[in-house]
Short mmCIF file of C-alpha atoms in Angstrom, two decimals:
data_model
loop_
_atom_site.label_atom_id
_atom_site.label_comp_id
_atom_site.label_asym_id
_atom_site.label_seq_id
_atom_site.Cartn_x
_atom_site.Cartn_y
_atom_site.Cartn_z
CA MET M 13 -67.85 -23.49 62.98
CA THR M 14 -64.65 -22.10 61.47
CA ILE M 15 -65.37 -18.68 62.99
CA ILE M 16 -65.86 -20.19 66.45
CA ALA M 17 -62.68 -22.25 66.09
CA ILE M 18 -60.75 -19.10 65.19
CA LYS M 19 -62.23 -17.23 68.16
CA ILE M 20 -61.28 -20.05 70.54
CA LEU M 21 -57.83 -20.05 68.94
CA LEU M 22 -57.38 -16.33 69.63
CA VAL M 23 -58.53 -16.60 73.25
CA SER M 24 -56.18 -19.57 73.68
CA ILE M 25 -53.21 -17.65 72.29
CA SER M 26 -53.69 -15.00 74.98
CA ALA M 27 -54.16 -17.70 77.63
CA GLY M 28 -50.90 -19.30 76.50
CA ILE M 29 -49.03 -15.99 76.67
CA LEU M 30 -50.26 -15.11 80.17
CA GLY M 31 -49.93 -18.69 81.43
CA SER M 32 -46.34 -19.08 80.30
CA ILE M 33 -45.27 -15.72 81.73
CA LEU M 34 -46.80 -16.38 85.14
CA GLY M 35 -46.15 -20.11 85.40
CA LEU M 36 -49.87 -20.92 85.41
CA GLY M 37 -51.66 -23.27 83.09
CA GLY M 38 -53.88 -20.76 81.40
CA GLY M 39 -56.90 -22.58 82.81
CA ILE M 40 -57.94 -19.42 84.64
CA ILE M 41 -58.58 -17.88 81.22
CA VAL M 42 -59.64 -20.91 79.21
CA THR M 43 -62.28 -22.28 81.60
CA PRO M 44 -64.27 -19.05 82.13
CA ALA M 45 -63.83 -18.00 78.48
CA LEU M 46 -65.20 -21.28 77.18
CA THR M 47 -68.13 -21.40 79.57
CA LEU M 48 -69.06 -17.70 79.45
CA LEU M 49 -68.23 -16.67 75.87
CA PHE M 50 -68.84 -19.89 73.99
CA GLY M 51 -71.43 -21.59 76.20
CA VAL M 52 -69.35 -24.74 76.57
CA ASP M 53 -70.50 -26.90 79.51
CA ILE M 54 -68.20 -27.08 82.50
CA GLN M 55 -67.00 -30.69 81.99
CA HIS M 56 -65.75 -30.02 78.48
CA ALA M 57 -64.30 -26.69 79.61
CA ILE M 58 -62.29 -28.41 82.35
CA GLY M 59 -61.12 -31.08 79.87
CA ALA M 60 -59.97 -28.32 77.51
CA SER M 61 -58.30 -26.45 80.36
CA LEU M 62 -56.30 -29.58 81.17
CA ILE M 63 -55.17 -29.63 77.55
CA SER M 64 -54.27 -25.95 77.96
CA VAL M 65 -52.15 -26.77 81.03
CA ILE M 66 -50.18 -29.44 79.19
CA SER M 67 -49.77 -27.25 76.09
CA THR M 68 -48.55 -24.25 78.08
CA SER M 69 -46.12 -26.43 79.96
CA SER M 70 -44.56 -28.23 77.01
CA GLY M 71 -44.70 -25.23 74.69
CA ALA M 72 -43.01 -22.80 77.08
CA ALA M 73 -40.58 -25.32 78.55
CA ILE M 74 -38.74 -25.71 75.25
CA ALA M 75 -37.56 -22.09 75.35
CA TYR M 76 -37.18 -21.88 79.14
CA ILE M 77 -34.99 -24.97 79.33
CA ARG M 78 -32.89 -23.99 76.33
CA ASP M 79 -32.29 -20.58 77.88
CA GLY M 80 -31.44 -22.15 81.23
CA ILE M 81 -34.24 -20.52 83.25
CA THR M 82 -35.93 -23.78 84.27
CA ASN M 83 -34.27 -25.57 87.18
CA ILE M 84 -34.73 -29.19 86.08
CA ARG M 85 -33.42 -30.62 89.36
CA VAL M 86 -35.82 -28.60 91.46
CA GLY M 87 -38.61 -29.57 89.07
CA MET M 88 -37.86 -33.29 89.08
CA PHE M 89 -37.45 -33.43 92.85
CA LEU M 90 -40.69 -31.56 93.56
CA GLU M 91 -42.58 -33.66 91.01
CA ILE M 92 -42.38 -36.50 93.53
CA ALA M 93 -44.55 -34.39 95.83
CA THR M 94 -46.98 -33.23 93.12
CA THR M 95 -47.52 -36.66 91.56
CA VAL M 96 -48.06 -38.41 94.92
CA GLY M 97 -50.35 -35.51 95.84
CA ALA M 98 -52.26 -35.84 92.56
CA ILE M 99 -52.94 -39.52 93.20
CA THR M 100 -53.97 -38.77 96.79
CA GLY M 101 -56.34 -36.13 95.45
CA ALA M 102 -57.86 -38.46 92.88
CA LEU M 103 -58.32 -41.17 95.55
CA ILE M 104 -59.93 -38.95 98.18
CA ALA M 105 -62.03 -37.06 95.63
CA GLY M 106 -65.07 -39.22 96.31
CA LEU M 107 -64.49 -39.55 100.05
CA ILE M 108 -64.45 -36.04 101.41
CA SER M 109 -66.31 -32.86 100.71
CA PRO M 110 -63.89 -30.57 98.94
CA ASN M 111 -65.48 -27.43 100.42
CA LEU M 112 -63.22 -27.28 103.46
CA LEU M 113 -60.18 -27.86 101.24
CA TYR M 114 -61.27 -25.03 98.95
CA ILE M 115 -61.41 -22.68 101.93
CA ILE M 116 -58.06 -23.82 103.37
CA PHE M 117 -56.28 -23.58 100.05
CA GLY M 118 -57.99 -20.31 99.24
CA LEU M 119 -56.66 -18.86 102.51
CA LEU M 120 -53.21 -20.25 101.79
CA LEU M 121 -53.19 -18.55 98.39
CA PHE M 122 -54.40 -15.34 99.93
CA TYR M 123 -51.59 -15.49 102.47
CA SER M 124 -49.05 -16.01 99.70
CA ALA M 125 -50.48 -13.10 97.72
CA LEU M 126 -49.83 -10.94 100.79
CA ALA M 127 -46.34 -12.40 101.17
CA MET M 128 -45.71 -11.52 97.54
CA LEU M 129 -47.03 -8.03 98.06
CA LYS M 130 -44.30 -7.47 100.64
CA LYS M 131 -41.71 -8.46 98.06
CA LYS M 132 -43.13 -6.24 95.34
CA LYS M 133 -40.12 -3.91 95.22
CA GLU M 134 -37.65 -6.76 95.23
CA GLU M 135 -36.15 -7.75 91.86
CA LEU M 136 -34.12 -10.75 93.09
CA PRO M 137 -34.28 -12.69 96.40
CA GLY M 138 -31.00 -11.28 97.77
CA GLU M 139 -29.00 -13.37 100.26
CA VAL M 140 -30.67 -16.74 100.73
CA PRO M 141 -29.11 -19.46 102.93
CA LEU M 142 -28.55 -22.80 101.20
CA HIS M 143 -30.70 -25.40 102.95
CA SER M 144 -28.75 -28.57 103.82
CA VAL M 145 -31.11 -30.84 101.85
CA ALA M 146 -30.93 -28.45 98.90
CA SER M 147 -27.18 -28.72 98.98
CA LYS M 148 -27.31 -32.54 99.00
CA LEU M 149 -29.71 -32.46 96.05
CA LYS M 150 -27.63 -29.84 94.23
CA LEU M 151 -30.69 -27.63 93.78
CA GLN M 152 -28.90 -24.27 93.64
CA GLY M 153 -28.35 -22.80 90.19
CA GLU M 154 -27.78 -19.87 87.92
CA TYR M 155 -29.41 -18.29 84.90
CA TYR M 156 -28.85 -15.38 82.56
CA ASP M 157 -31.42 -12.64 83.13
CA LYS M 158 -32.18 -10.94 79.82
CA ALA M 159 -33.91 -7.99 81.50
CA LEU M 160 -31.05 -7.32 83.94
CA LYS M 161 -28.44 -8.36 81.37
CA LYS M 162 -26.46 -10.35 83.90
CA ASN M 163 -25.96 -13.84 85.29
CA VAL M 164 -27.94 -14.54 88.44
CA THR M 165 -26.78 -17.26 90.83
CA TYR M 166 -29.20 -18.38 93.51
CA ASN M 167 -29.57 -20.62 96.56
CA VAL M 168 -32.57 -22.66 97.65
CA ASP M 169 -34.06 -22.46 101.14
CA ASN M 170 -36.76 -24.31 103.12
CA VAL M 171 -36.95 -27.48 101.02
CA TYR M 172 -39.39 -29.14 103.47
CA GLY M 173 -41.83 -26.23 103.33
CA GLY M 174 -41.68 -26.12 99.55
CA PHE M 175 -42.11 -29.89 99.29
CA SER M 176 -45.19 -29.82 101.55
CA VAL M 177 -46.87 -27.03 99.60
CA MET M 178 -46.11 -28.94 96.39
CA TYR M 179 -47.83 -32.00 97.85
CA GLY M 180 -50.85 -29.78 98.54
CA ALA M 181 -50.67 -28.47 94.98
CA GLY M 182 -50.73 -32.06 93.75
CA VAL M 183 -53.76 -32.91 95.88
CA ILE M 184 -55.65 -29.95 94.43
CA SER M 185 -54.69 -30.96 90.91
CA GLY M 186 -55.94 -34.48 91.48
CA LEU M 187 -59.17 -33.23 93.04
CA LEU M 188 -59.97 -30.54 90.52
CA GLY M 189 -58.07 -31.54 87.39
CA ILE M 190 -56.08 -28.32 87.22
CA GLY M 191 -52.37 -27.58 86.96
CA SER M 192 -52.40 -25.57 90.22
CA GLY M 193 -49.55 -23.42 88.93
CA SER M 194 -50.32 -20.67 91.44
CA PHE M 195 -49.41 -23.05 94.31
CA LYS M 196 -46.29 -24.22 92.55
CA VAL M 197 -45.00 -20.71 91.98
CA MET M 198 -45.84 -19.87 95.59
CA ALA M 199 -43.97 -22.92 96.95
CA MET M 200 -40.83 -21.92 95.07
CA ASP M 201 -41.06 -18.16 95.40
CA VAL M 202 -42.39 -17.68 98.95
CA PHE M 203 -41.03 -20.83 100.63
CA MET M 204 -37.88 -21.85 98.78
CA LYS M 205 -36.96 -18.27 97.86
CA LEU M 206 -36.01 -18.95 94.26
CA PRO M 207 -35.89 -16.01 91.82
CA LEU M 208 -39.39 -15.39 90.42
CA LYS M 209 -38.43 -16.19 86.83
CA VAL M 210 -36.96 -19.53 87.88
CA SER M 211 -40.10 -20.25 89.94
CA SER M 212 -42.38 -19.43 87.03
CA ALA M 213 -40.38 -21.40 84.45
CA THR M 214 -39.99 -24.40 86.76
CA SER M 215 -43.69 -24.33 87.67
CA ASN M 216 -44.43 -24.34 83.95
CA PHE M 217 -42.12 -27.27 83.45
CA MET M 218 -43.75 -29.32 86.23
CA MET M 219 -47.33 -28.53 85.33
CA GLY M 220 -47.34 -30.73 82.25
CA VAL M 221 -46.55 -33.77 84.35
CA THR M 222 -49.26 -32.91 86.89
CA GLY M 223 -51.73 -32.38 84.05
CA ALA M 224 -50.76 -35.57 82.25
CA ALA M 225 -51.25 -37.54 85.48
CA SER M 226 -54.97 -36.85 85.45
CA ALA M 227 -55.60 -36.19 81.73
CA GLY M 228 -56.07 -39.90 80.98
CA ILE M 229 -59.02 -40.09 83.36
CA TYR M 230 -60.71 -37.10 81.69
CA LEU M 231 -60.04 -38.47 78.22
CA PHE M 232 -61.60 -41.87 78.95
CA ARG M 233 -64.56 -40.13 80.54
CA GLY M 234 -65.14 -38.24 77.29
CA ASP M 235 -64.50 -34.80 78.81
CA ILE M 236 -61.89 -33.94 76.19
CA ASN M 237 -63.98 -32.78 73.24
CA PRO M 238 -61.98 -32.68 69.99
CA ILE M 239 -63.76 -29.67 68.44
CA ILE M 240 -63.06 -27.50 71.50
CA SER M 241 -59.70 -28.93 72.55
CA ALA M 242 -58.05 -28.77 69.11
CA PRO M 243 -58.08 -24.96 68.75
CA VAL M 244 -57.22 -24.66 72.46
CA ALA M 245 -54.15 -26.89 72.06
CA ILE M 246 -52.90 -25.12 68.92
CA GLY M 247 -53.63 -21.63 70.25
CA VAL M 248 -52.04 -22.21 73.63
CA LEU M 249 -48.93 -23.74 72.05
CA ILE M 250 -48.52 -20.62 69.90
CA GLY M 251 -49.18 -18.33 72.88
CA ALA M 252 -46.79 -20.19 75.17
CA THR M 253 -43.98 -19.93 72.63
CA ILE M 254 -44.52 -16.17 72.41
CA GLY M 255 -44.94 -15.79 76.19
CA ALA M 256 -41.71 -17.64 76.95
CA LYS M 257 -39.85 -15.04 74.88
CA ILE M 258 -41.63 -12.06 76.45
CA MET M 259 -41.19 -13.24 80.05
CA GLN M 260 -37.41 -13.33 79.85
CA ARG M 261 -37.30 -9.66 78.90
CA LEU M 262 -39.64 -8.54 81.65
CA LYS M 263 -38.40 -7.41 85.04
CA SER M 264 -39.33 -9.78 87.87
CA LYS M 265 -41.04 -6.82 89.54
CA THR M 266 -43.33 -6.47 86.54
CA ILE M 267 -44.14 -10.19 86.52
CA ARG M 268 -44.95 -9.99 90.22
CA LYS M 269 -47.30 -7.06 89.62
CA LEU M 270 -49.18 -9.21 87.11
CA PHE M 271 -49.08 -12.23 89.38
CA ILE M 272 -50.48 -10.76 92.60
CA PRO M 273 -53.93 -9.74 91.28
CA VAL M 274 -54.27 -13.10 89.50
CA LEU M 275 -53.40 -14.86 92.75
CA MET M 276 -55.93 -12.78 94.69
CA TYR M 277 -58.57 -13.60 92.10
CA VAL M 278 -57.93 -17.34 92.29
CA ALA M 279 -57.85 -17.20 96.12
CA ILE M 280 -61.19 -15.40 96.34
CA GLN M 281 -62.71 -17.69 93.77
CA MET M 282 -61.60 -20.79 95.69
CA MET M 283 -62.91 -19.49 99.00
CA ALA M 284 -66.20 -18.51 97.37
CA GLN M 285 -66.51 -21.99 95.91
CA GLY M 286 -65.85 -23.49 99.35
CA LEU M 287 -68.53 -21.34 100.90
CA GLY M 288 -70.96 -22.18 98.11
CA VAL M 289 -71.11 -18.66 96.71
CA LYS M 290 -71.32 -18.41 92.93
CA LEU M 291 -69.12 -15.64 91.53
CA TRP M 292 -69.89 -16.12 87.87
CA MET W 11 -30.73 -9.16 70.88
CA ILE W 12 -27.89 -10.00 68.49
CA ASN W 13 -25.68 -8.02 70.80
CA GLN W 14 -26.55 -10.26 73.74
CA GLU W 15 -25.94 -13.44 71.83
CA ALA W 16 -22.58 -12.10 70.77
CA HIS W 17 -21.62 -11.52 74.39
CA LYS W 18 -22.16 -15.18 75.19
CA LEU W 19 -23.08 -14.31 78.74
CA THR W 20 -25.68 -17.05 78.80
CA ARG W 21 -24.33 -20.20 80.36
CA GLU W 22 -24.22 -23.09 77.94
CA PRO W 23 -27.11 -25.53 78.44
CA ASN W 24 -25.95 -28.91 79.76
CA GLU W 25 -26.73 -32.26 78.20
CA VAL W 26 -29.77 -32.94 80.38
CA GLU W 27 -31.28 -29.60 79.38
CA ILE W 28 -30.58 -30.08 75.68
CA LEU W 29 -32.08 -33.56 75.54
CA VAL W 30 -35.13 -32.74 77.65
CA ALA W 31 -35.83 -29.63 75.55
CA GLN W 32 -35.42 -31.63 72.34
CA SER W 33 -37.78 -34.37 73.47
CA LEU W 34 -40.41 -31.77 74.38
CA ARG W 35 -39.97 -30.05 71.02
CA PHE W 36 -40.41 -33.33 69.20
CA GLY W 37 -43.58 -34.15 71.16
CA VAL W 38 -45.07 -30.69 70.73
CA LEU W 39 -44.40 -30.42 66.99
CA LEU W 40 -45.66 -33.93 66.28
CA SER W 41 -48.86 -33.55 68.28
CA ALA W 42 -49.54 -30.04 66.95
CA ALA W 43 -49.15 -31.28 63.38
CA VAL W 44 -51.54 -34.20 63.93
CA ILE W 45 -54.13 -32.00 65.69
CA LEU W 46 -53.90 -29.42 62.90
CA VAL W 47 -54.44 -32.02 60.18
CA GLY W 48 -57.52 -33.30 62.00
CA LEU W 49 -58.87 -29.81 62.60
CA VAL W 50 -58.39 -28.69 58.99
CA LEU W 51 -59.96 -31.90 57.72
CA PHE W 52 -62.95 -31.35 60.00
CA LEU W 53 -63.41 -27.69 59.07
CA PHE W 54 -63.26 -28.42 55.35
CA SER W 55 -65.46 -31.49 55.31
CA GLY W 56 -67.77 -30.39 58.11
CA GLU W 57 -67.84 -34.02 59.21
CA GLY W 58 -66.24 -35.45 62.35
CA GLY W 59 -66.49 -39.00 61.04
CA TYR W 60 -68.83 -40.05 63.86
CA PRO W 61 -72.61 -39.81 64.19
CA GLY W 62 -73.77 -36.43 65.48
CA GLU W 63 -71.49 -34.74 67.96
CA SER W 64 -70.03 -38.00 69.29
CA TYR W 65 -66.36 -38.97 69.32
CA PRO W 66 -64.31 -41.95 70.53
CA THR W 67 -63.03 -42.02 74.13
CA GLN W 68 -61.02 -45.23 74.24
CA LEU W 69 -57.45 -45.44 73.00
CA LYS W 70 -58.03 -48.29 70.56
CA ASP W 71 -61.07 -46.58 69.00
CA ILE W 72 -59.14 -43.31 68.73
CA PHE W 73 -56.20 -44.86 66.94
CA ALA W 74 -58.38 -47.10 64.75
CA GLY W 75 -60.44 -44.04 63.78
CA ALA W 76 -57.33 -41.98 63.08
CA LEU W 77 -55.99 -44.66 60.76
CA SER W 78 -59.22 -44.55 58.77
CA LEU W 79 -58.78 -40.74 58.63
CA LYS W 80 -61.81 -39.73 60.70
CA PRO W 81 -61.19 -36.06 61.64
CA PHE W 82 -62.29 -36.31 65.31
CA ALA W 83 -60.15 -39.40 65.85
CA ILE W 84 -57.13 -37.70 64.26
CA ILE W 85 -57.53 -34.70 66.58
CA LEU W 86 -57.87 -36.97 69.61
CA ALA W 87 -54.83 -38.99 68.57
CA GLY W 88 -52.89 -35.72 68.45
CA LEU W 89 -54.21 -34.79 71.90
CA VAL W 90 -53.13 -38.20 73.25
CA LEU W 91 -49.64 -37.55 71.87
CA LEU W 92 -49.70 -34.14 73.54
CA ILE W 93 -50.70 -35.69 76.89
CA CYS W 94 -47.92 -38.27 76.53
CA THR W 95 -45.26 -35.61 75.88
CA PRO W 96 -44.57 -34.68 79.55
CA ILE W 97 -44.56 -38.36 80.54
CA MET W 98 -42.07 -39.12 77.78
CA ARG W 99 -40.01 -36.17 79.04
CA VAL W 100 -39.73 -37.80 82.48
CA GLY W 101 -38.71 -41.10 80.87
CA ILE W 102 -36.05 -39.34 78.81
CA SER W 103 -34.72 -37.61 81.96
CA VAL W 104 -34.19 -41.01 83.61
CA LEU W 105 -32.07 -42.09 80.65
CA VAL W 106 -30.09 -38.86 80.50
CA PHE W 107 -29.30 -38.90 84.24
CA LEU W 108 -28.32 -42.55 83.84
CA LYS W 109 -25.93 -41.60 81.09
CA GLU W 110 -24.47 -38.86 83.29
CA LYS W 111 -24.16 -41.38 86.16
CA ASP W 112 -26.10 -38.98 88.39
CA TRP W 113 -27.53 -41.78 90.51
CA LEU W 114 -29.45 -39.57 92.91
CA TYR W 115 -31.43 -38.07 90.03
CA VAL W 116 -31.79 -41.41 88.27
CA GLY W 117 -33.61 -42.43 91.45
CA ILE W 118 -35.70 -39.27 91.71
CA SER W 119 -36.81 -39.26 88.08
CA SER W 120 -37.53 -43.02 88.14
CA VAL W 121 -39.77 -42.55 91.18
CA VAL W 122 -41.68 -39.78 89.36
CA PHE W 123 -41.99 -41.96 86.27
CA LEU W 124 -43.31 -44.93 88.28
CA ILE W 125 -45.83 -42.75 90.14
CA LEU W 126 -47.06 -41.34 86.82
CA ILE W 127 -47.51 -44.78 85.30
CA SER W 128 -49.25 -46.11 88.41
CA GLY W 129 -51.53 -43.06 88.26
CA PHE W 130 -52.83 -44.31 84.96
CA PHE W 131 -53.86 -47.59 86.60
CA PHE W 132 -55.53 -45.80 89.50
CA GLY W 133 -57.51 -43.91 86.89
CA LYS W 134 -58.96 -47.06 85.35
#
């Protein structure tokens, strides 16, 4: 038992590192690792992945906020969209077949992976117009980039587009019980044109709230198994703390190179699920 | 690294950032400590405190079990604290924005807080 707990802990540390760097919950590592390597059934794996989402978020946010990477205003404002979306998702979960949604969202992710591919040489967004709503909400900001060794000031564009994608991200979270970090990063990076590090850190920040919104349901249902979730929580918290330090020293270009294949993978997996094809 | 800190190029975090980061830190450290105690207790005793592989799933059973030092219940209590951490963070933000008289964001964070709380009732 101790050996298994240590193994889960080690996998979770790596999930926490990758999740905090990319602004994802680490569920894309935790869920397949638990089901494939440890033979955990899917319900308990999803419960543990929800714990991983919340751990990554809270663990990494401490450093990201302290270092001024997270844009709290952007996060708080967009959380309106994700939380309303999450409740919508939970309410319609029983009503509609999620297959069509899987395909639509899979395509959307695929599109954003391509949009990101176009930006792969770009370190910072460059000149971005300040959207009028963004200006009213005081969303623009600045942060100190440890890789570039300079202060970066940035504007925020296309608030409506970003808000809509965030609502979609919330719906997916509510339907599937995931943090849907890939959609959050996409909304901020592709639509609102925030610097990638700010998008990743702010996605991380928001994910905990999205996760917490549905975690209660999973807990009462008994999907959060203490033996599995305990090493996941501890491991991911350790990993997220390490990842939050690493990310700040990476170039945005490097983070993007890591992000695009992960995005492609999630997109293909979602579309496959929608079409009823089993990938693993 | 020391060099960078000495340059003080980083902008100083504002009050909202400091308080939100501190509340998250508090939540994370507290829940991690509780989970760890439960996990260590379970690994050493080999007993979860419940028959077979079962464990409590309702809040009152979890906290009652944790108080009587059942390892599984202690772990779950820690996980509940972990789940509550982001919600507490939103609550704290409302208070901090209130203190800063940033009414727009008092409104925004209150809306998020209310949606989160109502989500719990939808879940039941």
